[in-house]
Amino acid sequence: WREYSWLNELIRRRMEANSRSRGPSVSQVQKLFDYVLVVDIVEHPSKKLETQVVYRFPAPSDDAKKAEKESPFVASVLGFCFPDLAHMQPVTQFQGDTFSFILTDMTGGRRFGYCSRSLPITAGSSRPRYPRAFCILSYIPCYEMCAQILGIVDIRLRVNPAACDDFLAAVSAEPLPRPGDSILLQLKSAHTNRPENYKLTRPADSDRYLDVLNLDLVLRYVSPVNLVELFASLIRERRFVFMSSNVSVVSDCVQGILGLLYPFSWQYVLIPVLPTSLLNFCCAPVPFVVGINSADQPELHAMKSAMEEVILFDLDRDQFLWKPFVDSEFIPPVLRDQLLNGVKKASPYHSSILSAFRDKQQIKTAPPAKNLKQINNALADEFMAFFVQCLKYYNSCLFGLPGAETWVFSRDAFLNNFKDPEMHKFLAELTSGQMFEQFIKEREANRDRYVGPFEQNVRMLNSLSRAKLAASSDKEREMI
């Protein structure tokens, strides 16, 4: 037993790290949402713009200490509802937009924010006015369900706030449904005393969250070559700024591109839409991924000298504006070519057959694809296949001790499976990053818990490899 003392120490450290609080896991979340806010823009006589909460559920706490703690949190949410506040103008027509953001609390737990903006309907609706934001915060990324809730809030709030309170209180009282299940409610109509039925269904999501990713939009705005280059830089954990004139585009594209990292997840700062007031965060000396409004580009350029090796990608032009690295060259050529060809095959917009979509602007404005789920799956599967090839031996390199409830990963044993020098060098760096560290830490804590699409494909590939090896051995014996 003494000869395994180093292993015991490693197990102890891993268990301590895993026990540290990082906010509630999805399995620990008990309710669908924490807050619902309705936010307006107020213009002062000095022309200064400010955000103001016009409705909130639950209402502010009467407890002074709790209210003091909530205040800075709510204030930060207001900034993310209008990250482009500095560029807002009163308008008579507004197409409306939806986007999401992620807030990280002191324990490392993430709250997912979903925001929908539209022009408020008023008596003088022909007058120029500012958009109104409807925002919901949750510990789980159920964007479709949240969008449905915000739509009902909009309708009931037009009647009176009490009608909103009744609806949200009823939703909040229900336990969080399992993936694929629904919340069924019957409430009095906001307009009459007649009962109205509501059905809120949680998507049957996997651990990839494909139901909340818009990979079709990613393919419209990012060419296959640039997407592979961005992916290569992401797995090397660089600093990124994505830019678009449309906050919905930058939000959806940022989260869609990061979703392609499955089974990894981004471990650093992630702000899909960065408020103008926080633009100097782009000078941070740590890995980050942020999205900004194109109107903030001049201010960003003015800070360039204070930034360290930041990648700036313009989504509207599908172009790298700052590109200090060519990270795709670090990926072994066979893997890189397979991935690029797979992305081209998965994209319905970059085939030479589709001559109508050769112009980039036509691709962006084309009607939404009818097979969005198929596109999501096809693109995500190409990137997952990349990781399956890279990590196919990880499970066989998890070692346990008698009586231990956790496993320990041997990096040396894993790397020894790869004899090709380029592949060995690539995986040596990949397994040194924080994303791999978190990936393997979760599986060390409970190796058998993970049964998602990635693990299924790893097992399938290993089974095929064993079958081929067995067939080869049989042929050799026959020859003897």
PDB file of C-alpha atoms in Angstrom, residues 69-287:
ATOM      1  CA  LYS A  69     -26.882  41.848  -1.359  1.00  0.00           C
ATOM      2  CA  GLU A  70     -29.351  41.679  -4.265  1.00  0.00           C
ATOM      3  CA  SER A  71     -28.837  45.295  -5.351  1.00  0.00           C
ATOM      4  CA  PRO A  72     -25.436  44.972  -7.088  1.00  0.00           C
ATOM      5  CA  PHE A  73     -26.542  41.713  -8.715  1.00  0.00           C
ATOM      6  CA  VAL A  74     -29.669  43.302 -10.212  1.00  0.00           C
ATOM      7  CA  ALA A  75     -27.615  46.338 -11.262  1.00  0.00           C
ATOM      8  CA  SER A  76     -25.222  44.080 -13.192  1.00  0.00           C
ATOM      9  CA  VAL A  77     -28.165  42.400 -14.925  1.00  0.00           C
ATOM     10  CA  LEU A  78     -29.453  45.775 -16.150  1.00  0.00           C
ATOM     11  CA  GLY A  79     -26.162  46.409 -17.922  1.00  0.00           C
ATOM     12  CA  PHE A  80     -26.447  43.099 -19.775  1.00  0.00           C
ATOM     13  CA  CYS A  81     -30.051  43.797 -20.811  1.00  0.00           C
ATOM     14  CA  PHE A  82     -28.787  46.847 -22.703  1.00  0.00           C
ATOM     15  CA  PRO A  83     -25.093  46.214 -23.468  1.00  0.00           C
ATOM     16  CA  ASP A  84     -25.474  48.687 -26.341  1.00  0.00           C
ATOM     17  CA  LEU A  85     -27.077  51.418 -24.202  1.00  0.00           C
ATOM     18  CA  ALA A  86     -24.507  54.016 -25.277  1.00  0.00           C
ATOM     19  CA  HIS A  87     -25.618  53.599 -28.905  1.00  0.00           C
ATOM     20  CA  MET A  88     -29.391  53.480 -28.361  1.00  0.00           C
ATOM     21  CA  GLN A  89     -31.692  55.943 -30.127  1.00  0.00           C
ATOM     22  CA  PRO A  90     -35.488  56.341 -29.848  1.00  0.00           C
ATOM     23  CA  VAL A  91     -37.196  54.696 -32.845  1.00  0.00           C
ATOM     24  CA  THR A  92     -40.678  54.136 -34.232  1.00  0.00           C
ATOM     25  CA  GLN A  93     -39.848  50.693 -35.619  1.00  0.00           C
ATOM     26  CA  PHE A  94     -37.758  47.994 -34.015  1.00  0.00           C
ATOM     27  CA  GLN A  95     -37.436  44.480 -35.366  1.00  0.00           C
ATOM     28  CA  GLY A  96     -36.918  43.122 -31.888  1.00  0.00           C
ATOM     29  CA  ASP A  97     -34.067  40.887 -30.809  1.00  0.00           C
ATOM     30  CA  THR A  98     -33.278  38.077 -28.426  1.00  0.00           C
ATOM     31  CA  PHE A  99     -29.938  37.199 -26.902  1.00  0.00           C
ATOM     32  CA  SER A 100     -28.459  35.530 -23.880  1.00  0.00           C
ATOM     33  CA  PHE A 101     -25.691  36.190 -21.403  1.00  0.00           C
ATOM     34  CA  ILE A 102     -24.007  34.345 -18.564  1.00  0.00           C
ATOM     35  CA  LEU A 103     -23.265  35.685 -15.089  1.00  0.00           C
ATOM     36  CA  THR A 104     -20.797  33.966 -12.756  1.00  0.00           C
ATOM     37  CA  ASP A 105     -21.308  34.314  -9.005  1.00  0.00           C
ATOM     38  CA  MET A 106     -18.696  34.218  -6.236  1.00  0.00           C
ATOM     39  CA  THR A 107     -18.827  30.405  -5.984  1.00  0.00           C
ATOM     40  CA  GLY A 108     -18.233  29.926  -9.707  1.00  0.00           C
ATOM     41  CA  GLY A 109     -21.880  29.009 -10.353  1.00  0.00           C
ATOM     42  CA  ARG A 110     -23.283  30.250 -13.644  1.00  0.00           C
ATOM     43  CA  ARG A 111     -26.634  31.933 -14.140  1.00  0.00           C
ATOM     44  CA  PHE A 112     -27.988  31.900 -17.668  1.00  0.00           C
ATOM     45  CA  GLY A 113     -29.776  35.082 -18.710  1.00  0.00           C
ATOM     46  CA  TYR A 114     -32.247  35.185 -21.582  1.00  0.00           C
ATOM     47  CA  CYS A 115     -33.303  38.593 -22.866  1.00  0.00           C
ATOM     48  CA  SER A 116     -35.999  39.607 -25.341  1.00  0.00           C
ATOM     49  CA  ARG A 117     -36.331  43.237 -26.478  1.00  0.00           C
ATOM     50  CA  SER A 118     -39.202  44.951 -28.283  1.00  0.00           C
ATOM     51  CA  LEU A 119     -40.875  48.353 -28.518  1.00  0.00           C
ATOM     52  CA  PRO A 120     -43.451  48.829 -25.746  1.00  0.00           C
ATOM     53  CA  ILE A 121     -47.023  49.313 -26.922  1.00  0.00           C
ATOM     54  CA  THR A 122     -48.224  52.716 -25.696  1.00  0.00           C
ATOM     55  CA  ALA A 123     -51.037  55.133 -26.431  1.00  0.00           C
ATOM     56  CA  GLY A 124     -48.681  57.233 -28.550  1.00  0.00           C
ATOM     57  CA  SER A 125     -47.137  54.249 -30.290  1.00  0.00           C
ATOM     58  CA  SER A 126     -46.281  56.321 -33.374  1.00  0.00           C
ATOM     59  CA  ARG A 127     -43.821  58.418 -31.344  1.00  0.00           C
ATOM     60  CA  PRO A 128     -40.127  57.475 -31.212  1.00  0.00           C
ATOM     61  CA  ARG A 129     -39.330  55.476 -28.086  1.00  0.00           C
ATOM     62  CA  TYR A 130     -36.734  53.137 -26.653  1.00  0.00           C
ATOM     63  CA  PRO A 131     -37.021  49.318 -26.614  1.00  0.00           C
ATOM     64  CA  ARG A 132     -38.096  47.480 -23.498  1.00  0.00           C
ATOM     65  CA  ALA A 133     -36.188  44.410 -22.261  1.00  0.00           C
ATOM     66  CA  PHE A 134     -37.766  41.294 -20.750  1.00  0.00           C
ATOM     67  CA  CYS A 135     -35.170  39.237 -18.890  1.00  0.00           C
ATOM     68  CA  ILE A 136     -35.225  35.895 -17.071  1.00  0.00           C
ATOM     69  CA  LEU A 137     -32.374  34.340 -15.069  1.00  0.00           C
ATOM     70  CA  SER A 138     -31.919  30.636 -14.449  1.00  0.00           C
ATOM     71  CA  TYR A 139     -29.256  28.139 -13.394  1.00  0.00           C
ATOM     72  CA  ILE A 140     -30.149  25.957 -16.387  1.00  0.00           C
ATOM     73  CA  PRO A 141     -30.052  26.925 -20.102  1.00  0.00           C
ATOM     74  CA  CYS A 142     -33.710  26.303 -21.043  1.00  0.00           C
ATOM     75  CA  TYR A 143     -33.896  29.138 -23.560  1.00  0.00           C
ATOM     76  CA  GLU A 144     -36.983  27.964 -25.442  1.00  0.00           C
ATOM     77  CA  MET A 145     -38.928  27.570 -22.220  1.00  0.00           C
ATOM     78  CA  CYS A 146     -37.704  30.961 -20.971  1.00  0.00           C
ATOM     79  CA  ALA A 147     -38.728  32.634 -24.244  1.00  0.00           C
ATOM     80  CA  GLN A 148     -42.240  31.211 -23.809  1.00  0.00           C
ATOM     81  CA  ILE A 149     -42.431  32.550 -20.248  1.00  0.00           C
ATOM     82  CA  LEU A 150     -41.292  36.033 -21.306  1.00  0.00           C
ATOM     83  CA  GLY A 151     -43.892  36.101 -24.076  1.00  0.00           C
ATOM     84  CA  ILE A 152     -46.651  35.382 -21.544  1.00  0.00           C
ATOM     85  CA  VAL A 153     -45.200  38.001 -19.158  1.00  0.00           C
ATOM     86  CA  ASP A 154     -45.369  40.596 -21.953  1.00  0.00           C
ATOM     87  CA  ILE A 155     -49.057  39.835 -22.607  1.00  0.00           C
ATOM     88  CA  ARG A 156     -50.147  39.755 -18.962  1.00  0.00           C
ATOM     89  CA  LEU A 157     -48.143  42.837 -17.986  1.00  0.00           C
ATOM     90  CA  ARG A 158     -50.116  44.887 -20.499  1.00  0.00           C
ATOM     91  CA  VAL A 159     -53.190  44.211 -18.362  1.00  0.00           C
ATOM     92  CA  ASN A 160     -51.673  44.702 -14.883  1.00  0.00           C
ATOM     93  CA  PRO A 161     -48.650  43.581 -12.827  1.00  0.00           C
ATOM     94  CA  ALA A 162     -50.865  41.405 -10.594  1.00  0.00           C
ATOM     95  CA  ALA A 163     -51.700  39.187 -13.587  1.00  0.00           C
ATOM     96  CA  CYS A 164     -47.953  38.727 -14.096  1.00  0.00           C
ATOM     97  CA  ASP A 165     -47.399  37.922 -10.420  1.00  0.00           C
ATOM     98  CA  ASP A 166     -50.083  35.213 -10.510  1.00  0.00           C
ATOM     99  CA  PHE A 167     -48.517  33.518 -13.514  1.00  0.00           C
ATOM    100  CA  LEU A 168     -44.893  33.668 -12.311  1.00  0.00           C
ATOM    101  CA  ALA A 169     -45.834  32.592  -8.777  1.00  0.00           C
ATOM    102  CA  ALA A 170     -47.586  29.545 -10.235  1.00  0.00           C
ATOM    103  CA  VAL A 171     -44.559  28.661 -12.386  1.00  0.00           C
ATOM    104  CA  SER A 172     -42.159  29.225  -9.487  1.00  0.00           C
ATOM    105  CA  ALA A 173     -44.182  26.927  -7.218  1.00  0.00           C
ATOM    106  CA  GLU A 174     -43.795  24.003  -9.622  1.00  0.00           C
ATOM    107  CA  PRO A 175     -40.777  21.688  -9.297  1.00  0.00           C
ATOM    108  CA  LEU A 176     -38.256  21.858 -12.110  1.00  0.00           C
ATOM    109  CA  PRO A 177     -39.417  19.398 -14.775  1.00  0.00           C
ATOM    110  CA  ARG A 178     -37.028  16.742 -16.015  1.00  0.00           C
ATOM    111  CA  PRO A 179     -35.725  17.087 -19.579  1.00  0.00           C
ATOM    112  CA  GLY A 180     -38.627  16.418 -21.943  1.00  0.00           C
ATOM    113  CA  ASP A 181     -41.319  16.920 -19.260  1.00  0.00           C
ATOM    114  CA  SER A 182     -43.744  19.835 -18.923  1.00  0.00           C
ATOM    115  CA  ILE A 183     -45.291  22.205 -16.396  1.00  0.00           C
ATOM    116  CA  LEU A 184     -49.092  22.334 -16.782  1.00  0.00           C
ATOM    117  CA  LEU A 185     -50.936  25.351 -15.344  1.00  0.00           C
ATOM    118  CA  GLN A 186     -54.497  26.631 -15.326  1.00  0.00           C
ATOM    119  CA  LEU A 187     -54.955  30.304 -14.411  1.00  0.00           C
ATOM    120  CA  LYS A 188     -57.572  32.978 -14.843  1.00  0.00           C
ATOM    121  CA  SER A 189     -57.160  34.917 -18.040  1.00  0.00           C
ATOM    122  CA  ALA A 190     -55.555  38.344 -17.690  1.00  0.00           C
ATOM    123  CA  HIS A 191     -58.497  39.799 -19.658  1.00  0.00           C
ATOM    124  CA  THR A 192     -61.456  37.737 -18.394  1.00  0.00           C
ATOM    125  CA  ASN A 193     -62.324  35.398 -15.570  1.00  0.00           C
ATOM    126  CA  ARG A 194     -62.185  32.418 -17.889  1.00  0.00           C
ATOM    127  CA  PRO A 195     -59.493  29.829 -17.200  1.00  0.00           C
ATOM    128  CA  GLU A 196     -56.457  29.642 -19.480  1.00  0.00           C
ATOM    129  CA  ASN A 197     -54.192  26.618 -19.813  1.00  0.00           C
ATOM    130  CA  TYR A 198     -50.419  26.901 -20.130  1.00  0.00           C
ATOM    131  CA  LYS A 199     -47.956  24.176 -21.034  1.00  0.00           C
ATOM    132  CA  LEU A 200     -44.232  24.861 -20.564  1.00  0.00           C
ATOM    133  CA  THR A 201     -42.012  22.070 -21.871  1.00  0.00           C
ATOM    134  CA  ARG A 202     -38.365  21.635 -20.982  1.00  0.00           C
ATOM    135  CA  PRO A 203     -36.309  20.496 -24.005  1.00  0.00           C
ATOM    136  CA  ALA A 204     -35.124  16.897 -23.942  1.00  0.00           C
ATOM    137  CA  ASP A 205     -31.538  18.110 -23.923  1.00  0.00           C
ATOM    138  CA  SER A 206     -28.407  16.031 -23.707  1.00  0.00           C
ATOM    139  CA  ASP A 207     -25.188  17.201 -22.072  1.00  0.00           C
ATOM    140  CA  ARG A 208     -24.401  18.925 -25.386  1.00  0.00           C
ATOM    141  CA  TYR A 209     -27.306  21.398 -25.027  1.00  0.00           C
ATOM    142  CA  LEU A 210     -27.863  21.251 -28.801  1.00  0.00           C
ATOM    143  CA  ASP A 211     -31.442  22.435 -28.271  1.00  0.00           C
ATOM    144  CA  VAL A 212     -30.165  25.839 -27.142  1.00  0.00           C
ATOM    145  CA  LEU A 213     -27.432  26.326 -29.761  1.00  0.00           C
ATOM    146  CA  ASN A 214     -27.968  28.072 -33.091  1.00  0.00           C
ATOM    147  CA  LEU A 215     -25.307  26.382 -35.205  1.00  0.00           C
ATOM    148  CA  ASP A 216     -27.181  27.270 -38.392  1.00  0.00           C
ATOM    149  CA  LEU A 217     -26.413  30.929 -37.639  1.00  0.00           C
ATOM    150  CA  VAL A 218     -22.746  30.064 -37.020  1.00  0.00           C
ATOM    151  CA  LEU A 219     -22.519  28.507 -40.486  1.00  0.00           C
ATOM    152  CA  ARG A 220     -24.192  31.545 -42.055  1.00  0.00           C
ATOM    153  CA  TYR A 221     -21.680  33.967 -40.547  1.00  0.00           C
ATOM    154  CA  VAL A 222     -18.464  31.926 -40.334  1.00  0.00           C
ATOM    155  CA  SER A 223     -16.885  30.084 -43.242  1.00  0.00           C
ATOM    156  CA  PRO A 224     -15.630  26.514 -42.674  1.00  0.00           C
ATOM    157  CA  VAL A 225     -11.962  27.575 -42.906  1.00  0.00           C
ATOM    158  CA  ASN A 226     -12.406  30.347 -40.350  1.00  0.00           C
ATOM    159  CA  LEU A 227     -14.506  28.128 -38.075  1.00  0.00           C
ATOM    160  CA  VAL A 228     -11.730  25.521 -37.911  1.00  0.00           C
ATOM    161  CA  GLU A 229      -9.184  28.274 -37.231  1.00  0.00           C
ATOM    162  CA  LEU A 230     -11.320  29.684 -34.401  1.00  0.00           C
ATOM    163  CA  PHE A 231     -11.776  26.208 -32.968  1.00  0.00           C
ATOM    164  CA  ALA A 232      -8.022  25.575 -33.044  1.00  0.00           C
ATOM    165  CA  SER A 233      -7.420  28.787 -31.100  1.00  0.00           C
ATOM    166  CA  LEU A 234     -10.160  27.929 -28.600  1.00  0.00           C
ATOM    167  CA  ILE A 235      -8.617  24.577 -27.701  1.00  0.00           C
ATOM    168  CA  ARG A 236      -5.336  26.457 -27.146  1.00  0.00           C
ATOM    169  CA  GLU A 237      -7.283  28.726 -24.742  1.00  0.00           C
ATOM    170  CA  ARG A 238      -6.583  32.123 -26.315  1.00  0.00           C
ATOM    171  CA  ARG A 239      -8.265  35.501 -25.743  1.00  0.00           C
ATOM    172  CA  PHE A 240     -11.168  36.278 -28.089  1.00  0.00           C
ATOM    173  CA  VAL A 241     -13.323  39.243 -29.018  1.00  0.00           C
ATOM    174  CA  PHE A 242     -16.203  38.542 -31.425  1.00  0.00           C
ATOM    175  CA  MET A 243     -17.901  41.531 -33.038  1.00  0.00           C
ATOM    176  CA  SER A 244     -21.204  42.182 -34.836  1.00  0.00           C
ATOM    177  CA  SER A 245     -23.613  45.050 -35.380  1.00  0.00           C
ATOM    178  CA  ASN A 246     -26.407  42.768 -34.135  1.00  0.00           C
ATOM    179  CA  VAL A 247     -26.365  41.686 -30.476  1.00  0.00           C
ATOM    180  CA  SER A 248     -28.455  38.594 -31.265  1.00  0.00           C
ATOM    181  CA  VAL A 249     -25.914  37.465 -33.859  1.00  0.00           C
ATOM    182  CA  VAL A 250     -22.881  37.933 -31.617  1.00  0.00           C
ATOM    183  CA  SER A 251     -24.602  36.247 -28.650  1.00  0.00           C
ATOM    184  CA  ASP A 252     -25.808  33.217 -30.619  1.00  0.00           C
ATOM    185  CA  CYS A 253     -22.569  32.808 -32.566  1.00  0.00           C
ATOM    186  CA  VAL A 254     -20.353  33.031 -29.469  1.00  0.00           C
ATOM    187  CA  GLN A 255     -22.357  30.399 -27.616  1.00  0.00           C
ATOM    188  CA  GLY A 256     -22.733  28.252 -30.716  1.00  0.00           C
ATOM    189  CA  ILE A 257     -18.984  28.207 -31.406  1.00  0.00           C
ATOM    190  CA  LEU A 258     -18.220  27.410 -27.752  1.00  0.00           C
ATOM    191  CA  GLY A 259     -20.780  24.599 -27.894  1.00  0.00           C
ATOM    192  CA  LEU A 260     -18.550  22.895 -30.469  1.00  0.00           C
ATOM    193  CA  LEU A 261     -15.995  22.296 -27.712  1.00  0.00           C
ATOM    194  CA  TYR A 262     -18.105  19.409 -26.353  1.00  0.00           C
ATOM    195  CA  PRO A 263     -17.143  17.288 -24.383  1.00  0.00           C
ATOM    196  CA  PHE A 264     -14.996  20.175 -23.093  1.00  0.00           C
ATOM    197  CA  SER A 265     -16.463  23.386 -21.742  1.00  0.00           C
ATOM    198  CA  TRP A 266     -14.885  26.837 -21.654  1.00  0.00           C
ATOM    199  CA  GLN A 267     -13.385  27.325 -18.176  1.00  0.00           C
ATOM    200  CA  TYR A 268     -12.589  31.012 -18.319  1.00  0.00           C
ATOM    201  CA  VAL A 269     -14.498  34.285 -18.521  1.00  0.00           C
ATOM    202  CA  LEU A 270     -17.404  34.174 -20.979  1.00  0.00           C
ATOM    203  CA  ILE A 271     -19.501  37.265 -21.761  1.00  0.00           C
ATOM    204  CA  PRO A 272     -21.454  36.736 -25.019  1.00  0.00           C
ATOM    205  CA  VAL A 273     -22.422  40.433 -25.157  1.00  0.00           C
ATOM    206  CA  LEU A 274     -20.101  42.778 -23.282  1.00  0.00           C
ATOM    207  CA  PRO A 275     -21.627  46.117 -22.214  1.00  0.00           C
ATOM    208  CA  THR A 276     -19.800  49.158 -23.586  1.00  0.00           C
ATOM    209  CA  SER A 277     -19.098  50.320 -20.040  1.00  0.00           C
ATOM    210  CA  LEU A 278     -17.032  47.153 -19.434  1.00  0.00           C
ATOM    211  CA  LEU A 279     -15.007  47.314 -22.657  1.00  0.00           C
ATOM    212  CA  ASN A 280     -11.712  47.732 -20.804  1.00  0.00           C
ATOM    213  CA  PHE A 281     -12.128  44.139 -19.632  1.00  0.00           C
ATOM    214  CA  CYS A 282     -10.641  43.180 -23.014  1.00  0.00           C
ATOM    215  CA  CYS A 283      -7.254  44.173 -21.547  1.00  0.00           C
ATOM    216  CA  ALA A 284      -7.440  41.345 -18.975  1.00  0.00           C
ATOM    217  CA  PRO A 285      -4.313  39.129 -18.954  1.00  0.00           C
ATOM    218  CA  VAL A 286      -6.327  35.888 -18.752  1.00  0.00           C
ATOM    219  CA  PRO A 287      -8.110  33.780 -21.393  1.00  0.00           C
TER     220      PRO A 287
END
